[in-house]
Coordinates of C-alpha atoms and ligand atoms in Angstrom, one line a residue:
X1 CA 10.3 -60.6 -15.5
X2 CA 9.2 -57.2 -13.4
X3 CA 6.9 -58.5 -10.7
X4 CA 3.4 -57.8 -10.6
X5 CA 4.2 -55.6 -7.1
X6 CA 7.2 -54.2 -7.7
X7 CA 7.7 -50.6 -7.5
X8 CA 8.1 -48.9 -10.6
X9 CA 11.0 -47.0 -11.1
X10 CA 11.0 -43.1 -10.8
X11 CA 11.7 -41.6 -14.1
X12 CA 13.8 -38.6 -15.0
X13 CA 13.9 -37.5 -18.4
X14 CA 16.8 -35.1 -19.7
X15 CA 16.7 -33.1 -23.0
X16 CA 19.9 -30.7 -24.1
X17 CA 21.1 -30.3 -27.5
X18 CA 24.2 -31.4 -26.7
X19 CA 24.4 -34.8 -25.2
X20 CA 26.8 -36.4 -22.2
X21 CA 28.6 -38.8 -25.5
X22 CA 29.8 -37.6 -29.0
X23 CA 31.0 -39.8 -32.1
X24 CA 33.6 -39.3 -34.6
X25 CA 34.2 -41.5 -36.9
X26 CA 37.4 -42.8 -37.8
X27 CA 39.2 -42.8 -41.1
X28 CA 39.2 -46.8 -40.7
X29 CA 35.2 -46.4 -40.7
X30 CA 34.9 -47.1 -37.1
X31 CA 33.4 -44.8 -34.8
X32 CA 35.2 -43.5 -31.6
X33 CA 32.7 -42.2 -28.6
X34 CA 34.0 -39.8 -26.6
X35 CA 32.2 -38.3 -23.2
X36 CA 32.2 -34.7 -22.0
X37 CA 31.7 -33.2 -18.9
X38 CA 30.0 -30.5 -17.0
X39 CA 27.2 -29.8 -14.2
X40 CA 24.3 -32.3 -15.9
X41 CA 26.7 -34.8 -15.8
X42 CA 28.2 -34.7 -12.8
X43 CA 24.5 -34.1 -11.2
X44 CA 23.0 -36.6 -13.1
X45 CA 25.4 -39.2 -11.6
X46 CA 24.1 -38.2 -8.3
X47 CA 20.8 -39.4 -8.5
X48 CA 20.6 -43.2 -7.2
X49 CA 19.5 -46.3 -8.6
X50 CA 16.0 -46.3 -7.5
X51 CA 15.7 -43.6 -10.3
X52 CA 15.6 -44.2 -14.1
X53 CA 17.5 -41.8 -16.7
X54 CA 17.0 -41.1 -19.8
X55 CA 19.0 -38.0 -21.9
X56 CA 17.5 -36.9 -25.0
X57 CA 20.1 -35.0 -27.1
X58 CA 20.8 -34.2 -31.4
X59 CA 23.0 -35.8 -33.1
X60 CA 25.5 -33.1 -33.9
X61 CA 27.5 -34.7 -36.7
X62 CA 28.1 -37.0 -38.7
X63 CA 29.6 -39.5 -36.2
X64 CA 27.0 -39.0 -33.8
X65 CA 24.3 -39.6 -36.8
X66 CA 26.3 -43.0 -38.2
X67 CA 26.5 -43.8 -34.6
X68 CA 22.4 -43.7 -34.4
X69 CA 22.0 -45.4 -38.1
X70 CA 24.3 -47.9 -36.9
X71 CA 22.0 -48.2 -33.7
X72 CA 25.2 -47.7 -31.5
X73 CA 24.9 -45.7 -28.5
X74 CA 24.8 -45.5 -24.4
X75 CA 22.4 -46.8 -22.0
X76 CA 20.0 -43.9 -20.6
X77 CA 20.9 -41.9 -24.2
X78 CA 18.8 -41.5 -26.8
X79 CA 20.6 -39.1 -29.9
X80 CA 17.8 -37.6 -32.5
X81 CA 18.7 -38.2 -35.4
X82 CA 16.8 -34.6 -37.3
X83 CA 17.6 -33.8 -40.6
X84 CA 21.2 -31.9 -40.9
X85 CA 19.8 -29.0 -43.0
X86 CA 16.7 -28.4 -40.3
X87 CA 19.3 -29.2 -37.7
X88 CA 21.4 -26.5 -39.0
X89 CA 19.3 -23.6 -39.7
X90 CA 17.8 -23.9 -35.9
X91 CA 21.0 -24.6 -34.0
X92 CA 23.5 -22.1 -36.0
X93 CA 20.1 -19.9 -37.5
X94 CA 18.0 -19.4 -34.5
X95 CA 19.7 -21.0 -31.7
X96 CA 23.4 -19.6 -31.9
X97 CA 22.9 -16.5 -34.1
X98 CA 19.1 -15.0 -33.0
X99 CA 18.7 -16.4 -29.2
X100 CA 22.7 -16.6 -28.0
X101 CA 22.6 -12.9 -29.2
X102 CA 19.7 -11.7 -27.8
X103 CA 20.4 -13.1 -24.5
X104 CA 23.7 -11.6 -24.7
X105 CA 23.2 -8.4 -26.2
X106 CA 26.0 -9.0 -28.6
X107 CA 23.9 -7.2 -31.8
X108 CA 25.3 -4.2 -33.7
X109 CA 21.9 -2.6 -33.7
X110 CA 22.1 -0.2 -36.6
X111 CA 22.4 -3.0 -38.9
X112 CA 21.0 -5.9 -36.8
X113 CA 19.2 -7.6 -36.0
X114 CA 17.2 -7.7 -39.5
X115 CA 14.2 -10.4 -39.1
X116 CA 13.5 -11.4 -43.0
X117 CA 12.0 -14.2 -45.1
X118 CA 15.4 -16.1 -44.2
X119 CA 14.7 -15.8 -40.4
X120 CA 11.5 -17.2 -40.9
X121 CA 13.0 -20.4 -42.5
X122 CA 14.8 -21.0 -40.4
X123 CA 12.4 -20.3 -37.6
X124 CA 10.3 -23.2 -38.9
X125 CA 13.4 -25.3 -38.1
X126 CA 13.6 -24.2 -34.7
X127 CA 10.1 -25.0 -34.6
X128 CA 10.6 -28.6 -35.9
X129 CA 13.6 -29.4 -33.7
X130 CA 11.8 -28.6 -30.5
X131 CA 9.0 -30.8 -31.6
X132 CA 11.2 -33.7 -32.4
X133 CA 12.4 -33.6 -29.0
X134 CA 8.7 -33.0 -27.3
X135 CA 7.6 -36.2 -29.2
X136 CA 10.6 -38.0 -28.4
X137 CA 10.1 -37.1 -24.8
X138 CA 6.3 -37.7 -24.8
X139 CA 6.9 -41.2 -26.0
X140 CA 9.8 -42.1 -23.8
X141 CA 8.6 -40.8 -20.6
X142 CA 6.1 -43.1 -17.9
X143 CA 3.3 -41.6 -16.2
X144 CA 4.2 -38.8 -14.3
X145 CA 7.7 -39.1 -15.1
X146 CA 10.3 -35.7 -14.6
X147 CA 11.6 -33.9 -17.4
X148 CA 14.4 -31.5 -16.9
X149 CA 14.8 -29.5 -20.3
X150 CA 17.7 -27.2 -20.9
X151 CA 18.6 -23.6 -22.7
X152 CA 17.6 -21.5 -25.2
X153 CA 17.7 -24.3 -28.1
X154 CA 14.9 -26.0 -26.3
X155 CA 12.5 -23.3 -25.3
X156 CA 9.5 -24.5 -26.9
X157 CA 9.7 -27.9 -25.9
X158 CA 7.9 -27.4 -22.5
X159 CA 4.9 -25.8 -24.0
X160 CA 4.7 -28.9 -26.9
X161 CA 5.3 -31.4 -23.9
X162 CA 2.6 -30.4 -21.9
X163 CA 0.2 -30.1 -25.1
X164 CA 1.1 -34.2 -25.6
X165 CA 1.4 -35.5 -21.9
X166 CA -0.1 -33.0 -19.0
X167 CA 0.5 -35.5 -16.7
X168 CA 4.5 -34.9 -17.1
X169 CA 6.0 -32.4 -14.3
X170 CA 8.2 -29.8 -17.1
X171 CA 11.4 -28.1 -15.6
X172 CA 13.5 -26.1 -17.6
X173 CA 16.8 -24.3 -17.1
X174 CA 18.3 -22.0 -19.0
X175 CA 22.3 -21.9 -18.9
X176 CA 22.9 -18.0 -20.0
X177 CA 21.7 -14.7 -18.9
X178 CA 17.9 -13.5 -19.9
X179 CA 17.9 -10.4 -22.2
X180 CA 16.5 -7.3 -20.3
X181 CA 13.2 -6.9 -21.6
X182 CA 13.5 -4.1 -24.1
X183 CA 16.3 -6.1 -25.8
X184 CA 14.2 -8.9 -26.1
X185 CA 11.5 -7.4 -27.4
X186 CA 13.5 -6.6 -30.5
X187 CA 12.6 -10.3 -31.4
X188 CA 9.4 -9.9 -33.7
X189 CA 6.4 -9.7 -31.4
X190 CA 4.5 -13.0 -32.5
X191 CA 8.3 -14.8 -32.0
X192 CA 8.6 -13.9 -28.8
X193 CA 5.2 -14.5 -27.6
X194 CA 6.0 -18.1 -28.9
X195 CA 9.1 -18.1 -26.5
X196 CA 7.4 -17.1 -23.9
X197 CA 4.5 -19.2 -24.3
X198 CA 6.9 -22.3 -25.0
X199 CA 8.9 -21.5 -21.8
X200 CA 5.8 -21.2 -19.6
X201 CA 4.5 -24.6 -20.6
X202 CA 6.8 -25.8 -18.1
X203 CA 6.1 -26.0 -14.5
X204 CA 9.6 -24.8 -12.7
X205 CA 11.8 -22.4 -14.9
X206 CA 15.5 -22.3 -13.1
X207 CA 17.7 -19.5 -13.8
X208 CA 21.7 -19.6 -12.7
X209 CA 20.6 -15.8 -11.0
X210 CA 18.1 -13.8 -9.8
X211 CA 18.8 -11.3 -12.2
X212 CA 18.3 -13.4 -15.1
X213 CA 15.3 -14.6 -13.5
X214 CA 14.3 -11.3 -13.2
X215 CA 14.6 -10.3 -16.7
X216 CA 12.4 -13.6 -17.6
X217 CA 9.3 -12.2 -15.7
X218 CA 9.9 -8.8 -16.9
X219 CA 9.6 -10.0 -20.6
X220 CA 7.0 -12.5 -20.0
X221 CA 4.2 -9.7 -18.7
X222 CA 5.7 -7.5 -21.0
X223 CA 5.4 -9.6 -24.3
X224 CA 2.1 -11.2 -23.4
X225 CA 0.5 -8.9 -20.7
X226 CA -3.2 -10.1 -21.5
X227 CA -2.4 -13.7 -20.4
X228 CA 0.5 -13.5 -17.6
X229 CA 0.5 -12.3 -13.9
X230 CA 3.8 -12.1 -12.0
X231 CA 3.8 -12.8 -8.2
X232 CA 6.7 -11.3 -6.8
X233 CA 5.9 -11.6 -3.0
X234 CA 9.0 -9.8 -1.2
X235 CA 11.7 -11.6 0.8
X236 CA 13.3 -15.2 -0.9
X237 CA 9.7 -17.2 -0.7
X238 CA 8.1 -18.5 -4.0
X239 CA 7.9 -16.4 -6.8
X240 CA 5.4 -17.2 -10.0
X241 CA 4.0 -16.8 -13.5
X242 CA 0.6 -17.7 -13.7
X243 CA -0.7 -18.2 -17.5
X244 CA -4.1 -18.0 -18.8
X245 CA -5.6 -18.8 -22.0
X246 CA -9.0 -18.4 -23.1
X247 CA -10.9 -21.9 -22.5
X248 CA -7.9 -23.5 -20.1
X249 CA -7.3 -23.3 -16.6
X250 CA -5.1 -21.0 -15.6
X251 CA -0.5 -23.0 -15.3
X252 CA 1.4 -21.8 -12.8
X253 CA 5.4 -21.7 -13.3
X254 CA 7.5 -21.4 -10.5
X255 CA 10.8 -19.0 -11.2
X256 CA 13.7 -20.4 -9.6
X257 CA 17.2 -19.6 -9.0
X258 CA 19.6 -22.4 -9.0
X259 CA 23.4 -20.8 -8.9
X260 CA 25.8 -23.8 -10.2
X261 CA 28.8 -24.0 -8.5
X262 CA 32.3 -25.3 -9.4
X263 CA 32.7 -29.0 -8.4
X264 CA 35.8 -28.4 -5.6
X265 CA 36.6 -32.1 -4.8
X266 CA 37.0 -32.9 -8.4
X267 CA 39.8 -29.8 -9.3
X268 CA 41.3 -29.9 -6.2
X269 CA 42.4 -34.3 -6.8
X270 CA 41.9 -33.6 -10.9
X271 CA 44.2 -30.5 -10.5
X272 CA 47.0 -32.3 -8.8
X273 CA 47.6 -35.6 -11.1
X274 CA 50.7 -36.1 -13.1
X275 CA 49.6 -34.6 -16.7
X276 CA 49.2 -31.5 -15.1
X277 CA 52.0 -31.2 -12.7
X278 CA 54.0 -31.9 -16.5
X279 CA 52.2 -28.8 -17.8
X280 CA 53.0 -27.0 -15.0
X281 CA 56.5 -27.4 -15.8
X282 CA 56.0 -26.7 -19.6
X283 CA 54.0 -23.4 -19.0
X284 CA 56.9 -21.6 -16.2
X285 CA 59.2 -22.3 -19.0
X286 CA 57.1 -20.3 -21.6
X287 CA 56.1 -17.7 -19.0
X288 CA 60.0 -16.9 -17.5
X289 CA 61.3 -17.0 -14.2
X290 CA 60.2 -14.3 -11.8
X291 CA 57.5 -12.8 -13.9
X292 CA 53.6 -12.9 -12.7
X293 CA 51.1 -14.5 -14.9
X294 CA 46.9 -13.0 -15.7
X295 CA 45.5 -16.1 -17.0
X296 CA 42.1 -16.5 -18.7
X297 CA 40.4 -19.3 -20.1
X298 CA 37.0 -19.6 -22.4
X299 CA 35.6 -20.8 -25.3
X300 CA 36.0 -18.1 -28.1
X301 CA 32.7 -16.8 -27.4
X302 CA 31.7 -13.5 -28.8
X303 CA 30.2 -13.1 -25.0
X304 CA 33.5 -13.3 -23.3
X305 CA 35.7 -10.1 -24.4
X306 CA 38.9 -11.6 -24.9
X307 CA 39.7 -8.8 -27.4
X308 CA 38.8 -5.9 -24.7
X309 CA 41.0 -8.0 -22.4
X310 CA 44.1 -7.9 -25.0
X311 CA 43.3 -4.4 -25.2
X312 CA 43.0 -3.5 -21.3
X313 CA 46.4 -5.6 -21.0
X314 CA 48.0 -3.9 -24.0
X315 CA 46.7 -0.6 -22.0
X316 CA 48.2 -1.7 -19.0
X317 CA 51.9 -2.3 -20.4
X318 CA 51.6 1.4 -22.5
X319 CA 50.7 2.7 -19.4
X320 CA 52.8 1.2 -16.4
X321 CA 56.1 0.0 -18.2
X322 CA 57.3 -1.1 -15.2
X323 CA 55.5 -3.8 -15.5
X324 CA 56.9 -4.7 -19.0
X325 CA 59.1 -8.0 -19.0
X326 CA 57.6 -8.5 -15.9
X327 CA 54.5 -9.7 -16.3
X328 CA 52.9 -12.2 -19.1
X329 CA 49.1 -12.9 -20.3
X330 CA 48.6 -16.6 -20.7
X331 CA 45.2 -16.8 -22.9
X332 CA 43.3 -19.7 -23.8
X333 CA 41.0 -19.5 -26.3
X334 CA 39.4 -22.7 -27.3
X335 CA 37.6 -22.7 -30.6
X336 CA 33.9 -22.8 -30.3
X337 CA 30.7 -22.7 -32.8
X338 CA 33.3 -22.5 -36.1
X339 CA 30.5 -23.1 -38.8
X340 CA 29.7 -19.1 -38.2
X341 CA 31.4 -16.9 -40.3
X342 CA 31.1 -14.2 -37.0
X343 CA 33.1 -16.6 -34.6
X344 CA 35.7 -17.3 -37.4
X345 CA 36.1 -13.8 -37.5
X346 CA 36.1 -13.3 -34.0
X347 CA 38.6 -15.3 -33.5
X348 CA 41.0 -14.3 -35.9
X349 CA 40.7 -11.1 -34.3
X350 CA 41.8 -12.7 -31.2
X351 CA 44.9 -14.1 -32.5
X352 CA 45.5 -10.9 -34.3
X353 CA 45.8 -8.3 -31.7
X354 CA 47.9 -11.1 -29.5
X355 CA 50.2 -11.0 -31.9
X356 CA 50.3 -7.3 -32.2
X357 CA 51.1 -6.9 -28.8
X358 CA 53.9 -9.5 -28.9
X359 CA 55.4 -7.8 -31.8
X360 CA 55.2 -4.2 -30.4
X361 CA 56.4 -5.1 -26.8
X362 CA 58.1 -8.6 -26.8
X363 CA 61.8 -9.6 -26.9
X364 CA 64.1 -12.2 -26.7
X365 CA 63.3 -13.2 -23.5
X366 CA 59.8 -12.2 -23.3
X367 CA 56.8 -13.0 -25.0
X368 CA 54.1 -10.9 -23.5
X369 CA 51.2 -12.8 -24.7
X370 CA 51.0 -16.9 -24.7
X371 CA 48.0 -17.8 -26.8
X372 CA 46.8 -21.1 -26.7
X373 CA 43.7 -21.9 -28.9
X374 CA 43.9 -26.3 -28.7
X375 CA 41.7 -27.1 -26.0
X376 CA 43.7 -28.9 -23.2
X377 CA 42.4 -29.4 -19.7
X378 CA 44.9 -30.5 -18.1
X379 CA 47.1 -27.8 -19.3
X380 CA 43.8 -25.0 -18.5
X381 CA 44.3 -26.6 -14.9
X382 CA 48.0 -25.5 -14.8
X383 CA 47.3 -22.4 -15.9
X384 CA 44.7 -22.0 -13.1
X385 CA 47.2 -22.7 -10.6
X386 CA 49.1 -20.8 -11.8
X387 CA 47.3 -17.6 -11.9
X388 CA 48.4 -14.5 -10.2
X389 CA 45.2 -12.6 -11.4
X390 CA 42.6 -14.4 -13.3
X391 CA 40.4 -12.1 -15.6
X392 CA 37.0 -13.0 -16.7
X393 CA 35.6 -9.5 -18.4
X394 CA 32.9 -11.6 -20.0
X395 CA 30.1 -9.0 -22.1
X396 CA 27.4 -10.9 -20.5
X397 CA 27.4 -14.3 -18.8
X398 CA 25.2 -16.9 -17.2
X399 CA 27.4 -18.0 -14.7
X400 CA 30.9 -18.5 -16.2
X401 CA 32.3 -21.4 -14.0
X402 CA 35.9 -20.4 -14.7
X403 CA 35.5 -17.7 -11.8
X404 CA 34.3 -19.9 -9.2
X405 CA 37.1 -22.6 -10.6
X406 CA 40.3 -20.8 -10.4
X407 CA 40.4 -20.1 -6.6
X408 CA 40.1 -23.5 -5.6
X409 CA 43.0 -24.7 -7.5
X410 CA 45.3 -21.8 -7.0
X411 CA 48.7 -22.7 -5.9
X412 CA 49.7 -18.9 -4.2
X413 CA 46.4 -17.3 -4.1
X414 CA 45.2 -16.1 -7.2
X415 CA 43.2 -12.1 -7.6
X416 CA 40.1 -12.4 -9.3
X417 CA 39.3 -9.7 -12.3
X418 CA 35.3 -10.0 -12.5
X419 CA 32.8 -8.2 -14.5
X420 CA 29.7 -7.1 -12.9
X421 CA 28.0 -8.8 -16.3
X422 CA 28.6 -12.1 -15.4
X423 CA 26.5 -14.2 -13.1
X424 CA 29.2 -15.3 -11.1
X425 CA 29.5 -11.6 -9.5
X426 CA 26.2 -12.4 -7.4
X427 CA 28.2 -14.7 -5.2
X428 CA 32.0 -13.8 -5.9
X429 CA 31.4 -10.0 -6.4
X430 CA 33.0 -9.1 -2.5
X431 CA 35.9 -11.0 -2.8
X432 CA 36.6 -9.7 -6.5
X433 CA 37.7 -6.8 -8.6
X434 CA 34.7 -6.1 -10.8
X435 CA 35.2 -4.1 -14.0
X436 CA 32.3 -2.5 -16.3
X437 CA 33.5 -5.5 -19.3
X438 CA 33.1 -2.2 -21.8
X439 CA 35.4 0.2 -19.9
X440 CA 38.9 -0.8 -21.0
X441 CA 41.1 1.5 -19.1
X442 CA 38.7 0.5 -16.0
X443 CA 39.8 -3.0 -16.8
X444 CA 43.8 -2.3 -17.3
X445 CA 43.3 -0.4 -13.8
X446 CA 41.9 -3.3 -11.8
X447 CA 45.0 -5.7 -13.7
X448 CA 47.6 -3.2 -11.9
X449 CA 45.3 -3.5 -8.7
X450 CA 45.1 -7.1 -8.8
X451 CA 49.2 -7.7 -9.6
X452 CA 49.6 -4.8 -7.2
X453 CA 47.7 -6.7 -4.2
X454 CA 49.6 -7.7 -0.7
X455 CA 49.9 -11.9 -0.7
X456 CA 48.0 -11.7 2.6
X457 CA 45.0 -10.4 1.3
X458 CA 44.8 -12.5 -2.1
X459 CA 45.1 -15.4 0.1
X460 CA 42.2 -14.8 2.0
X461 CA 40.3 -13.1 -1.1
X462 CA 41.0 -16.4 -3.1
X463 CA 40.3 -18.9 0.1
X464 CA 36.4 -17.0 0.4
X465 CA 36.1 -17.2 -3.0
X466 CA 36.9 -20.8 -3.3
X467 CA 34.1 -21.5 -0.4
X468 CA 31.6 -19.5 -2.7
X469 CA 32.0 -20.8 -5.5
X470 CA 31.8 -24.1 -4.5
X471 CA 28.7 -23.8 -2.3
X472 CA 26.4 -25.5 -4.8
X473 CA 28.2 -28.1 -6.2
X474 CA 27.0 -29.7 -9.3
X475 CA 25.3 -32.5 -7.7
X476 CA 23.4 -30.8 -5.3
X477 CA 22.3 -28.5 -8.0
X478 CA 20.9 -30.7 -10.1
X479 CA 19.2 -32.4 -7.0
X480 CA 18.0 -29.5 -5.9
X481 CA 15.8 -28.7 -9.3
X482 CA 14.9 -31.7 -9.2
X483 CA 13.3 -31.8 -5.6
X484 CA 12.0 -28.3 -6.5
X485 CA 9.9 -29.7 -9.5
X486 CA 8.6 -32.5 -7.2
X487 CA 6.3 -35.5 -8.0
Ligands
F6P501 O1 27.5 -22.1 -21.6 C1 26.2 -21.9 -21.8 C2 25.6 -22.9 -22.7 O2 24.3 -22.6 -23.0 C3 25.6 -24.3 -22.2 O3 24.6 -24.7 -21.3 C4 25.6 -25.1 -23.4 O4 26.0 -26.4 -23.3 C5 26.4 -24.3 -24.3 O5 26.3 -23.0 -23.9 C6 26.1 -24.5 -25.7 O6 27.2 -24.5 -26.5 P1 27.4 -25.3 -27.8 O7 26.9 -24.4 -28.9 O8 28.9 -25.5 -28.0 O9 26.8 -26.6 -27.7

C-alpha cells in the first residue's frame, strides 16, 4: 500500500506511432515480441527510477493487435488498438503519403498533390487517430504529468491534449525536416491551419535543426497570421510562438532545437562483437581484394536518393575508368512503408538500375554494385567499418543518423559524402564533402574526391566527425527536452 506521505512519482508520458515492442504472430498461434531501437529508447532508459513511464503507441499489425486483445504487453506500454481501416487511411493516407511528402518535398507538382473527396476521408482518420491517443494520454497521465509527443503522425494531439487536461506540460518533437513555407502551404488552407493549431497546443516544439525550426515559425505566421506572433530575439536565447484566440489567454510555445546524436559507446563495443567481425569477413570476400568500397545504408525511403547515388556512381565509372574494377558500391537498402504502391515502385527502381550497372560494367571478378535489401545490423555495421567513403545524398532529411554513425566505427578512416539537405550537415558539414543531392555529376565528383583523399586527412576528417556527431548522445537528448519542458 503507497503511504499516505509518500512522494508521488514524476510522470512522463510518451506517444509515437511506432512503439519501443512489436508482435508477430506465429504460425503455431503464439505471438513473438520483438523490441527495436533508436534515440527514444535509448533516452528513455536514461531517466531514473524516481520517474514513471508510460509509452503510448498503435498497434501496427495484426500481432501487435492480438497481442492487445490477448491483453499481452510490456510494463510502461500501452498499444491502441484503432480500427485497421482508420489506422490505415491516416498512417499510409495522411501520414506517409500527404505529411512525409510535404515535409520532404518529394511531390511531382504538375500532377500532385491533388486534395479531393478521398483526402478528406482520410483526413477524418487522421483526425480520429490523434484523438485516440489525446484521450488515451489524458486518461493515463497524473496531475501535471510530462508528455513528450512525436512526428508528423501526431501533430494534433498537443492541441486535443491541452483542450482535455491544461494542467499537462505538452512537448512535441518532430523527427524530419519542416517544409519551407510555400511548400507547405500547398496543404489546403483550413488543413494546415489545423496543423498548426494542433502543433501549437503544445508548450515546447523540438526540432532536430534550426533550419527546420525555422521553417516551422515561418509557416505558422504565415498560415494563421491573425493569431500567431514569432519572437525571434537575435543570438541562441529563447525563441517563441505566442497564440491567441478570441476569448482565451494568449499559449506560448517555445521552439527548440535538439540535434540527436549517434550513440558512440554503443557502435563502438556493438561494432566490434563476433557477428560482425563474421560479416566482415563475408563482405571483403564479395567486395575483392585491393578494391575500395562507398558504402550507404537507409531505409528505401523516397527521401534518401539512392537512385541519384546509382546514377552519380554509374557517372563516376563512365567517366574515370580507372577506377573501374577498382572500386565497388556496397548499398543497403532495407525495405520500408511496402503497403505504398510509390515505395514498391521505388524500390524496384533501385534494384533495377543496380543491376544495370552490374551488367554494363561488371565481370568475372568484379561486381560493381553489392545490393543488399534484408535488413541486417550487424552486417550494416561491417559495412560501416568498412567504408572508404560513405554517401548519404539524402533529398531532404531530418537528421539521418547514418552520417554521424559511420565515423565512429570506421576501421581506416572513412570520407563522408553529405548533402547540404540533410540535417546532419549543420554539425558535420566542415568535416564533409557536401553535394547539391539533385546535381548528379556534382555527386560522382565529390565520390572521385572522397576515394581520391590522402589517409592523413580522412583520418582526422572522420576522427572530428566522430566527436560531432556524437556530441548529443541519445540520452542526453532526450533529457535535455525533457528538462527544457520543465514541471
Ligand atoms: O526517420 C524519421 C521518422 O519520422 C522517425 O521518427 C519515425 O520513427 C519514422 O520516420 C517513421 O517510420 P515508419 O513509417 O517506418 O514508422
Amino acid at each position: 500500500m503507497v503511504s499516505e506521505h509518500a512522494t508521488p512519482k514524476v510522470q512522463v508520458l510518451l506517444a509515437s506511432n511506432r512503439g519501443p515492442v512489436s508482435y508477430a504472430l506465429k504460425e503455431d498461434g503464439s505471438l513473438e515480441s520483438r523490441r527495436g531501437g533508436g534515440g527514444l529508447v535509448s533516452g528513455l532508459s536514461a531517466i531514473g527510477d524516481e520517474v514513471e513511464s508510460l509509452w503510448v503507441c498503435a498497434a501496427l499489425g495484426d500481432g501487435d493487435r492480438e497481442a492487445v486483445r490477448r491483453g499481452i504487453g510490456e510494463q510502461g506500454v500501452r498499444m491502441l488498438d484503432i480500427d485497421p481501416e482508420v489506422f490505415a487511411q491516416a498512417y499510409n493516407g495522411i501520414a506517409n503519403s500527404v505529411l512525409w511528402f510535404v515535409h520532404h518535398m518529394l511531390y511531382q507538382t504538375p500532377l500532385e498533390p491533388s486534395f479531393d473527396a478521398e483526402f478528406r476521408r482520410q483526413w477524418a482518420s487522421y483526425e480520429t487517430c490523434n484523438r485516440a491517443f489525446a484521450e488515451a494520454l489524458a486518461a493515463a497521465a497524473g496531475d501535471g504529468a510530462r508528455v513528450l509527443v512525436q512526428d508528423y503522425h501526431l501533430a494534433l494531439v498537443p492541441g486535443m491534449l491541452r483542450e482535455l487536461r491544461p494542467d499537462l506540460r505538452i512537448g512535441h518533437f518532430s523527427h524530419t525536416p519542416w517544409a519551407p513555407v510555400d511548400y507547405f502551404r500547398m496543404l489546403p488552407d483550413d488543413i494546415a491551419a489545423r496543423l498548426v493549431r494542433g502543433m501549437l497546443g503544445a508548450d515546447r516544439l523540438g526540432f532536430l535543426t534550426r533550419r527546420w525550426a525555422s521553417a516551422f515559425m515561418d509557416s505558422a505566421t504565415a498560415t494563421l497570421p491573425d493569431e500567431t506572433e514569432a519572437f525571434v530575439p537575435s543570438g541562441e536565447g529563447r525563441r517563441w510562438l505566442r497564440h491567441r484566440v478570441p476569448g482565451r489567454a494568449p499559449h506560448e510555445t517555445d521552439i527548440a532545437v535538439h540535434p540527436l546524436g549517434a550513440d558512440g559507446d554503443f557502435l563502438r563495443r556493438r561494432s566490434r562483437e563476433a557477428d560482425v567481425e563474421e560479416r566482415i569477413i563475408a563482405l571483403r570476400e564479395q567486395i575483392g581484394a585491393g578494391r575500395r568500397t562507398i558504402v550507404r545504408v537507409d531505409r528505401t525511403e523516397l527521401s534518401k536518393n539512392i537512385v541519384r547515388g546509382l546514377h552519380a556512381y554509374r557517372h563516376l565509372l563512365d567517366t574515370r575508368p580507372e577506377w573501374r574494377e577498382r572500386v565497388v558500391h556496397v548499398a543497403f537498402a532495407y525495405p520500408s512503408r511496402q503497403d505504398l504502391a510509390v515505395y514498391r515502385d521505388y524500390t524496384a527502381e533501385v534494384a533495377r538500375v543496380a543491376e544495370d550497372i552490374n551488367s554494363a560494367y561488371g565481370t568475372a571478378s568484379w561486381t560493381p554494385v553489392l545490393l543488399h535489401v534484408q535488413d541486417d545490423f550487424a552486417r550494416s555495421l561491417a559495412a560501416y567499418r568498412l567504408a572508404d567513403v560513405a554517401l548519404v545524398n539524402p533529398i531532404r532529411d531530418g537528421m539521418n543518423l547514418v552520417a554521424k554513425e559511420v565515423p565512429v566505427v570506421s576501421d581506416a578512416g572513412c570520407v563522408l559524402v553529405l548533402s547540404r539537405e540533410a540535417g546532419a550537415v549543420a554539425e558535420l558539414g566542415d568535416d564533409a564533402l557536401v553535394v547539391n543531392p539533385y546535381d548528379v555529376v556534382g555527386t560522382a565528383d565529390a565520390l572521385h574526391a572522397a576515394l581520391c583523399m590522402g589517409e592523413g586527412e580522412r583520418a582526422e576528417r572522420t576522427k572530428r566527425l566522430a566527436a560531432a556527431g556524437t556530441g548529443v548522445p541519445p540520452r542526453r537528448w532526450f533529457l535535455d527536452q525533457l528538462e527544457g519542458l520543465g514541471s
